[in-house]
mmCIF file of C-alpha atoms in Angstrom:
data_model
loop_
_atom_site.group_PDB
_atom_site.id
_atom_site.type_symbol
_atom_site.label_atom_id
_atom_site.label_comp_id
_atom_site.label_asym_id
_atom_site.label_seq_id
_atom_site.Cartn_x
_atom_site.Cartn_y
_atom_site.Cartn_z
ATOM 1 C CA MET A 1234 -11.769 -23.712 -12.071
ATOM 2 C CA ARG A 1235 -10.480 -20.757 -14.036
ATOM 3 C CA SER A 1236 -9.490 -17.610 -12.256
ATOM 4 C CA ARG A 1237 -11.002 -14.239 -13.037
ATOM 5 C CA LEU A 1238 -7.518 -12.748 -13.284
ATOM 6 C CA HIS A 1239 -5.883 -12.374 -16.699
ATOM 7 C CA TRP A 1240 -2.329 -11.780 -17.922
ATOM 8 C CA ILE A 1241 -1.913 -8.522 -19.827
ATOM 9 C CA HIS A 1242 1.331 -8.502 -21.837
ATOM 10 C CA SER A 1243 2.805 -5.107 -22.584
ATOM 11 C CA LYS A 1244 5.901 -4.057 -24.482
ATOM 12 C CA GLY A 1245 9.100 -5.736 -23.413
ATOM 13 C CA GLN A 1246 9.143 -7.941 -20.340
ATOM 14 C CA HIS A 1247 6.477 -6.024 -18.389
ATOM 15 C CA VAL A 1248 3.455 -8.153 -17.451
ATOM 16 C CA SER A 1249 0.519 -6.986 -15.365
ATOM 17 C CA VAL A 1250 -2.507 -8.761 -13.954
ATOM 18 C CA GLU A 1251 -6.005 -7.383 -14.306
ATOM 19 C CA ARG A 1252 -9.374 -8.612 -13.165
ATOM 20 C CA GLY A 1253 -12.891 -7.924 -14.345
ATOM 21 C CA SER A 1254 -14.146 -4.467 -13.412
ATOM 22 C CA THR A 1255 -17.375 -5.835 -11.928
ATOM 23 C CA TYR A 1256 -15.764 -8.402 -9.628
ATOM 24 C CA LEU A 1257 -16.351 -6.508 -6.374
ATOM 25 C CA GLY A 1258 -19.857 -5.490 -7.399
ATOM 26 C CA GLU A 1259 -20.767 -9.067 -8.272
ATOM 27 C CA THR A 1260 -19.388 -10.382 -5.015
ATOM 28 C CA VAL A 1261 -21.244 -7.826 -2.885
ATOM 29 C CA ALA A 1262 -24.492 -8.379 -4.798
ATOM 30 C CA LYS A 1263 -24.246 -12.153 -4.396
ATOM 31 C CA TYR A 1264 -23.489 -11.733 -0.682
ATOM 32 C CA ILE A 1265 -26.538 -9.501 -0.139
ATOM 33 C CA VAL A 1266 -28.815 -11.879 -2.062
ATOM 34 C CA LEU A 1267 -27.476 -14.797 -0.058
ATOM 35 C CA VAL A 1268 -28.085 -12.951 3.223
ATOM 36 C CA VAL A 1269 -31.675 -12.237 2.209
ATOM 37 C CA LEU A 1270 -32.248 -15.843 1.163
ATOM 38 C CA LEU A 1271 -30.796 -17.133 4.427
ATOM 39 C CA TYR A 1272 -32.626 -14.559 6.537
ATOM 40 C CA ILE A 1273 -36.034 -15.908 5.472
ATOM 41 C CA PRO A 1274 -35.595 -19.394 7.040
ATOM 42 C CA ALA A 1275 -33.721 -17.881 9.987
ATOM 43 C CA HIS A 1276 -36.680 -15.605 10.676
ATOM 44 C CA PHE A 1277 -39.145 -18.461 10.151
ATOM 45 C CA PHE A 1278 -37.337 -20.733 12.646
ATOM 46 C CA HIS A 1279 -36.775 -17.843 15.112
ATOM 47 C CA TRP A 1280 -33.005 -18.056 14.932
ATOM 48 C CA GLU A 1281 -30.785 -15.115 15.787
ATOM 49 C CA ASN A 1282 -30.625 -12.321 13.189
ATOM 50 C CA TRP A 1283 -26.851 -12.608 12.792
ATOM 51 C CA THR A 1284 -27.130 -16.264 11.673
ATOM 52 C CA ALA A 1285 -27.875 -15.272 8.079
ATOM 53 C CA PHE A 1286 -24.859 -12.943 7.953
ATOM 54 C CA ALA A 1287 -22.583 -15.581 9.472
ATOM 55 C CA ALA A 1288 -23.749 -18.237 7.024
ATOM 56 C CA ALA A 1289 -23.403 -15.866 4.058
ATOM 57 C CA SER A 1290 -19.875 -15.028 5.203
ATOM 58 C CA LEU A 1291 -18.891 -18.541 4.198
ATOM 59 C CA TYR A 1292 -19.419 -17.374 0.615
ATOM 60 C CA LEU A 1293 -16.949 -14.546 1.188
ATOM 61 C CA LEU A 1294 -14.410 -17.034 2.550
ATOM 62 C CA TRP A 1295 -14.936 -19.188 -0.538
ATOM 63 C CA GLU A 1296 -14.342 -16.189 -2.826
ATOM 64 C CA LEU A 1297 -11.219 -15.320 -0.834
ATOM 65 C CA SER A 1298 -9.890 -18.851 -1.299
ATOM 66 C CA ARG A 1299 -10.642 -18.651 -5.051
ATOM 67 C CA MET A 1300 -8.694 -15.394 -5.251
ATOM 68 C CA ASN A 1301 -5.820 -16.946 -3.312
ATOM 69 C CA ASP A 1302 -5.773 -19.956 -5.657
ATOM 70 C CA ALA A 1303 -5.828 -17.676 -8.701
ATOM 71 C CA LEU A 1304 -2.891 -15.640 -7.402
ATOM 72 C CA ALA A 1305 -0.976 -18.827 -6.580
ATOM 73 C CA GLU A 1306 -1.637 -20.053 -10.127
ATOM 74 C CA LEU A 1307 -0.325 -16.798 -11.572
ATOM 75 C CA ALA A 1308 2.725 -16.906 -9.308
ATOM 76 C CA ASP A 1309 3.514 -20.458 -10.475
ATOM 77 C CA ILE A 1310 3.195 -19.425 -14.121
ATOM 78 C CA TRP A 1311 5.412 -16.392 -13.498
ATOM 79 C CA ASN A 1312 8.052 -18.511 -11.753
ATOM 80 C CA GLU A 1313 8.065 -21.092 -14.535
ATOM 81 C CA GLN A 1314 8.342 -18.385 -17.177
ATOM 82 C CA TYR A 1315 11.319 -16.631 -15.605
ATOM 83 C CA ARG A 1316 13.132 -19.544 -13.908
ATOM 84 C CA ALA A 1317 15.630 -19.996 -16.760
ATOM 85 C CA LYS A 1318 16.400 -16.271 -16.842
ATOM 86 C CA GLN A 1319 16.959 -16.223 -13.078
ATOM 87 C CA GLU A 1320 19.236 -19.266 -13.251
ATOM 88 C CA ALA A 1321 21.297 -17.687 -16.040
ATOM 89 C CA GLU A 1322 21.705 -14.473 -14.072
ATOM 90 C CA ARG A 1323 22.683 -16.436 -10.945
ATOM 91 C CA ASP A 1324 25.276 -18.456 -12.895
ATOM 92 C CA GLU A 1325 26.733 -15.275 -14.407
ATOM 93 C CA TYR A 1326 26.994 -13.680 -10.961
ATOM 94 C CA LEU A 1327 28.725 -16.743 -9.503
ATOM 95 C CA ARG A 1328 31.119 -16.894 -12.471
ATOM 96 C CA LYS A 1329 32.095 -13.246 -11.945
ATOM 97 C CA ARG A 1330 32.465 -13.814 -8.217
ATOM 98 C CA ARG A 1331 34.773 -16.787 -8.757
ATOM 99 C CA GLY A 1332 36.795 -14.771 -11.241
ATOM 100 C CA GLU A 1333 37.247 -11.945 -8.714
ATOM 101 C CA ARG A 1334 38.350 -14.416 -6.029
ATOM 102 C CA GLY A 1335 40.808 -16.074 -8.415
ATOM 103 C CA GLN A 1336 42.345 -12.718 -9.382
ATOM 104 C CA SER A 1337 42.658 -11.508 -5.765
ATOM 105 C CA GLY A 1338 44.262 -14.846 -4.712
ATOM 106 C CA GLN A 1339 46.940 -14.613 -7.454
ATOM 107 C CA SER A 1340 48.029 -11.066 -6.534
#
């Protein structure tokens, strides 16, 4: 399943994440249609009125899990992309730190 989030590369190392402008509108419209479709059998079987809203809320939970998976996917890609740079910076810092300790121990 592909996420609805997309990488937008700018100048330099700056990367931002954007989503489709109609995402919220689509989600709300689908939720309302689902409530209406579930309200018809709920009314026919004389169930409580809130049953349709509760059942349609499962769709919102599904969309939330899709969004969470998409953000986790982007975080994994980001971490893979910048892992080497982070390791190089960490090694440089440790090298400088060892050099400072060696110089202070010789004095």
